[in-house]
Amino acid sequence: MVCKDENGRFKQFGVTSWGLRSNDKNAPAIYVNIIFHQEWIESITGIPLT
């Protein structure tokens, strides 16, 4: 899931955990908020998310 931040820049806020169809706004989907996993993601990738 990509949204605009407070500065108008696009940032990734979540990833699809489960969904029936991709790119269908009427299909249900479950997203994971990556902010709760930010420290782990940064430690594995070596890329700061901020």
PDB file of N, CA and C in Angstrom:
ATOM      1  N   MET A   1       0.842  -1.151   0.000  1.00  0.00           N
ATOM      2  CA  MET A   1       0.000   0.000   0.000  1.00  0.00           C
ATOM      3  C   MET A   1       0.899   1.230   0.000  1.00  0.00           C
ATOM      4  N   VAL A   2       0.689   2.093  -0.956  1.00  0.00           N
ATOM      5  CA  VAL A   2       1.467   3.318  -1.085  1.00  0.00           C
ATOM      6  C   VAL A   2       0.516   4.497  -0.961  1.00  0.00           C
ATOM      7  N   CYS A   3       0.902   5.472  -0.131  1.00  0.00           N
ATOM      8  CA  CYS A   3       0.089   6.672   0.087  1.00  0.00           C
ATOM      9  C   CYS A   3       1.005   7.884   0.078  1.00  0.00           C
ATOM     10  N   LYS A   4       0.412   9.051  -0.091  1.00  0.00           N
ATOM     11  CA  LYS A   4       1.190  10.284   0.009  1.00  0.00           C
ATOM     12  C   LYS A   4       1.383  10.629   1.482  1.00  0.00           C
ATOM     13  N   ASP A   5       2.613  11.048   1.825  1.00  0.00           N
ATOM     14  CA  ASP A   5       2.872  11.482   3.190  1.00  0.00           C
ATOM     15  C   ASP A   5       2.520  12.956   3.338  1.00  0.00           C
ATOM     16  N   GLU A   6       2.823  13.528   4.498  1.00  0.00           N
ATOM     17  CA  GLU A   6       2.466  14.924   4.775  1.00  0.00           C
ATOM     18  C   GLU A   6       3.181  15.919   3.869  1.00  0.00           C
ATOM     19  N   ASN A   7       4.252  15.489   3.198  1.00  0.00           N
ATOM     20  CA  ASN A   7       4.992  16.348   2.270  1.00  0.00           C
ATOM     21  C   ASN A   7       4.607  16.112   0.813  1.00  0.00           C
ATOM     22  N   GLY A   8       3.602  15.266   0.593  1.00  0.00           N
ATOM     23  CA  GLY A   8       3.151  14.994  -0.765  1.00  0.00           C
ATOM     24  C   GLY A   8       3.966  13.945  -1.502  1.00  0.00           C
ATOM     25  N   ARG A   9       4.915  13.316  -0.796  1.00  0.00           N
ATOM     26  CA  ARG A   9       5.730  12.261  -1.405  1.00  0.00           C
ATOM     27  C   ARG A   9       5.067  10.910  -1.163  1.00  0.00           C
ATOM     28  N   PHE A  10       5.215  10.015  -2.129  1.00  0.00           N
ATOM     29  CA  PHE A  10       4.657   8.680  -1.966  1.00  0.00           C
ATOM     30  C   PHE A  10       5.568   7.843  -1.078  1.00  0.00           C
ATOM     31  N   LYS A  11       4.951   7.141  -0.116  1.00  0.00           N
ATOM     32  CA  LYS A  11       5.686   6.262   0.782  1.00  0.00           C
ATOM     33  C   LYS A  11       4.931   4.953   0.916  1.00  0.00           C
ATOM     34  N   GLN A  12       5.671   3.898   1.145  1.00  0.00           N
ATOM     35  CA  GLN A  12       5.032   2.605   1.380  1.00  0.00           C
ATOM     36  C   GLN A  12       4.661   2.515   2.850  1.00  0.00           C
ATOM     37  N   PHE A  13       3.369   2.289   3.103  1.00  0.00           N
ATOM     38  CA  PHE A  13       2.877   2.177   4.467  1.00  0.00           C
ATOM     39  C   PHE A  13       2.487   0.751   4.824  1.00  0.00           C
ATOM     40  N   GLY A  14       2.273  -0.079   3.836  1.00  0.00           N
ATOM     41  CA  GLY A  14       1.860  -1.446   4.116  1.00  0.00           C
ATOM     42  C   GLY A  14       2.154  -2.368   2.951  1.00  0.00           C
ATOM     43  N   VAL A  15       2.029  -3.647   3.220  1.00  0.00           N
ATOM     44  CA  VAL A  15       2.166  -4.658   2.179  1.00  0.00           C
ATOM     45  C   VAL A  15       0.935  -5.552   2.234  1.00  0.00           C
ATOM     46  N   THR A  16       0.569  -6.103   1.109  1.00  0.00           N
ATOM     47  CA  THR A  16      -0.589  -6.984   1.067  1.00  0.00           C
ATOM     48  C   THR A  16      -0.240  -8.304   1.738  1.00  0.00           C
ATOM     49  N   SER A  17      -1.018  -8.638   2.751  1.00  0.00           N
ATOM     50  CA  SER A  17      -0.842  -9.899   3.450  1.00  0.00           C
ATOM     51  C   SER A  17      -1.726 -10.981   2.841  1.00  0.00           C
ATOM     52  N   TRP A  18      -2.901 -10.561   2.364  1.00  0.00           N
ATOM     53  CA  TRP A  18      -3.857 -11.500   1.792  1.00  0.00           C
ATOM     54  C   TRP A  18      -4.827 -10.720   0.930  1.00  0.00           C
ATOM     55  N   GLY A  19      -5.260 -11.291  -0.170  1.00  0.00           N
ATOM     56  CA  GLY A  19      -6.251 -10.652  -1.024  1.00  0.00           C
ATOM     57  C   GLY A  19      -6.731 -11.606  -2.101  1.00  0.00           C
ATOM     58  N   LEU A  20      -7.941 -11.356  -2.596  1.00  0.00           N
ATOM     59  CA  LEU A  20      -8.514 -12.216  -3.628  1.00  0.00           C
ATOM     60  C   LEU A  20      -7.996 -11.876  -5.016  1.00  0.00           C
ATOM     61  N   ARG A  21      -7.987 -10.583  -5.354  1.00  0.00           N
ATOM     62  CA  ARG A  21      -7.532 -10.131  -6.677  1.00  0.00           C
ATOM     63  C   ARG A  21      -6.687  -8.870  -6.487  1.00  0.00           C
ATOM     64  N   SER A  22      -5.656  -8.774  -7.281  1.00  0.00           N
ATOM     65  CA  SER A  22      -4.836  -7.574  -7.170  1.00  0.00           C
ATOM     66  C   SER A  22      -5.419  -6.456  -8.016  1.00  0.00           C
ATOM     67  N   ASN A  23      -5.230  -5.225  -7.574  1.00  0.00           N
ATOM     68  CA  ASN A  23      -5.672  -4.018  -8.289  1.00  0.00           C
ATOM     69  C   ASN A  23      -7.177  -3.947  -8.496  1.00  0.00           C
ATOM     70  N   ASP A  24      -7.953  -4.592  -7.652  1.00  0.00           N
ATOM     71  CA  ASP A  24      -9.407  -4.507  -7.729  1.00  0.00           C
ATOM     72  C   ASP A  24      -9.895  -3.835  -6.460  1.00  0.00           C
ATOM     73  N   LYS A  25     -10.318  -2.574  -6.581  1.00  0.00           N
ATOM     74  CA  LYS A  25     -10.713  -1.815  -5.390  1.00  0.00           C
ATOM     75  C   LYS A  25     -11.944  -2.391  -4.700  1.00  0.00           C
ATOM     76  N   ASN A  26     -12.695  -3.251  -5.368  1.00  0.00           N
ATOM     77  CA  ASN A  26     -13.881  -3.854  -4.772  1.00  0.00           C
ATOM     78  C   ASN A  26     -13.610  -5.222  -4.144  1.00  0.00           C
ATOM     79  N   ALA A  27     -12.407  -5.745  -4.324  1.00  0.00           N
ATOM     80  CA  ALA A  27     -12.056  -7.045  -3.746  1.00  0.00           C
ATOM     81  C   ALA A  27     -11.452  -6.835  -2.358  1.00  0.00           C
ATOM     82  N   PRO A  28     -11.807  -7.697  -1.411  1.00  0.00           N
ATOM     83  CA  PRO A  28     -11.241  -7.553  -0.066  1.00  0.00           C
ATOM     84  C   PRO A  28      -9.742  -7.847  -0.063  1.00  0.00           C
ATOM     85  N   ALA A  29      -9.030  -7.156   0.801  1.00  0.00           N
ATOM     86  CA  ALA A  29      -7.598  -7.379   0.964  1.00  0.00           C
ATOM     87  C   ALA A  29      -7.218  -7.042   2.398  1.00  0.00           C
ATOM     88  N   ILE A  30      -6.190  -7.673   2.882  1.00  0.00           N
ATOM     89  CA  ILE A  30      -5.681  -7.416   4.223  1.00  0.00           C
ATOM     90  C   ILE A  30      -4.249  -6.928   4.073  1.00  0.00           C
ATOM     91  N   TYR A  31      -3.957  -5.807   4.724  1.00  0.00           N
ATOM     92  CA  TYR A  31      -2.636  -5.198   4.641  1.00  0.00           C
ATOM     93  C   TYR A  31      -1.943  -5.253   5.997  1.00  0.00           C
ATOM     94  N   VAL A  32      -0.627  -5.296   5.970  1.00  0.00           N
ATOM     95  CA  VAL A  32       0.181  -5.228   7.179  1.00  0.00           C
ATOM     96  C   VAL A  32       0.797  -3.840   7.231  1.00  0.00           C
ATOM     97  N   ASN A  33       0.617  -3.152   8.355  1.00  0.00           N
ATOM     98  CA  ASN A  33       1.214  -1.839   8.556  1.00  0.00           C
ATOM     99  C   ASN A  33       2.699  -2.043   8.855  1.00  0.00           C
ATOM    100  N   ILE A  34       3.563  -1.622   7.933  1.00  0.00           N
ATOM    101  CA  ILE A  34       4.992  -1.917   8.081  1.00  0.00           C
ATOM    102  C   ILE A  34       5.665  -1.113   9.192  1.00  0.00           C
ATOM    103  N   ILE A  35       5.022  -0.072   9.711  1.00  0.00           N
ATOM    104  CA  ILE A  35       5.638   0.722  10.780  1.00  0.00           C
ATOM    105  C   ILE A  35       5.919  -0.146  12.006  1.00  0.00           C
ATOM    106  N   PHE A  36       5.079  -1.154  12.240  1.00  0.00           N
ATOM    107  CA  PHE A  36       5.278  -2.036  13.390  1.00  0.00           C
ATOM    108  C   PHE A  36       6.453  -2.987  13.186  1.00  0.00           C
ATOM    109  N   HIS A  37       6.908  -3.126  11.965  1.00  0.00           N
ATOM    110  CA  HIS A  37       8.012  -4.029  11.634  1.00  0.00           C
ATOM    111  C   HIS A  37       9.216  -3.270  11.074  1.00  0.00           C
ATOM    112  N   GLN A  38       9.191  -1.946  11.185  1.00  0.00           N
ATOM    113  CA  GLN A  38      10.219  -1.098  10.577  1.00  0.00           C
ATOM    114  C   GLN A  38      11.626  -1.460  11.040  1.00  0.00           C
ATOM    115  N   GLU A  39      11.817  -1.617  12.340  1.00  0.00           N
ATOM    116  CA  GLU A  39      13.151  -1.919  12.857  1.00  0.00           C
ATOM    117  C   GLU A  39      13.699  -3.220  12.264  1.00  0.00           C
ATOM    118  N   TRP A  40      12.852  -4.243  12.215  1.00  0.00           N
ATOM    119  CA  TRP A  40      13.263  -5.541  11.681  1.00  0.00           C
ATOM    120  C   TRP A  40      13.580  -5.430  10.191  1.00  0.00           C
ATOM    121  N   ILE A  41      12.725  -4.753   9.426  1.00  0.00           N
ATOM    122  CA  ILE A  41      12.945  -4.591   7.980  1.00  0.00           C
ATOM    123  C   ILE A  41      14.272  -3.885   7.727  1.00  0.00           C
ATOM    124  N   GLU A  42      14.530  -2.814   8.482  1.00  0.00           N
ATOM    125  CA  GLU A  42      15.783  -2.071   8.313  1.00  0.00           C
ATOM    126  C   GLU A  42      16.992  -2.928   8.677  1.00  0.00           C
ATOM    127  N   SER A  43      16.871  -3.753   9.721  1.00  0.00           N
ATOM    128  CA  SER A  43      18.012  -4.585  10.130  1.00  0.00           C
ATOM    129  C   SER A  43      18.317  -5.668   9.094  1.00  0.00           C
ATOM    130  N   ILE A  44      17.301  -6.172   8.417  1.00  0.00           N
ATOM    131  CA  ILE A  44      17.496  -7.221   7.414  1.00  0.00           C
ATOM    132  C   ILE A  44      17.980  -6.639   6.084  1.00  0.00           C
ATOM    133  N   THR A  45      17.369  -5.519   5.655  1.00  0.00           N
ATOM    134  CA  THR A  45      17.706  -4.953   4.343  1.00  0.00           C
ATOM    135  C   THR A  45      18.876  -3.984   4.386  1.00  0.00           C
ATOM    136  N   GLY A  46      19.111  -3.378   5.557  1.00  0.00           N
ATOM    137  CA  GLY A  46      20.140  -2.349   5.660  1.00  0.00           C
ATOM    138  C   GLY A  46      19.719  -1.029   5.044  1.00  0.00           C
ATOM    139  N   ILE A  47      18.423  -0.897   4.738  1.00  0.00           N
ATOM    140  CA  ILE A  47      17.893   0.313   4.108  1.00  0.00           C
ATOM    141  C   ILE A  47      16.981   1.027   5.098  1.00  0.00           C
ATOM    142  N   PRO A  48      17.277   2.291   5.433  1.00  0.00           N
ATOM    143  CA  PRO A  48      16.387   3.029   6.338  1.00  0.00           C
ATOM    144  C   PRO A  48      15.062   3.356   5.650  1.00  0.00           C
ATOM    145  N   LEU A  49      13.968   3.166   6.363  1.00  0.00           N
ATOM    146  CA  LEU A  49      12.650   3.428   5.793  1.00  0.00           C
ATOM    147  C   LEU A  49      12.191   4.863   6.012  1.00  0.00           C
ATOM    148  N   THR A  50      12.933   5.637   6.758  1.00  0.00           N
ATOM    149  CA  THR A  50      12.524   7.028   7.006  1.00  0.00           C
ATOM    150  C   THR A  50      13.205   7.984   6.079  1.00  0.00           C
TER     151      THR A  50
END
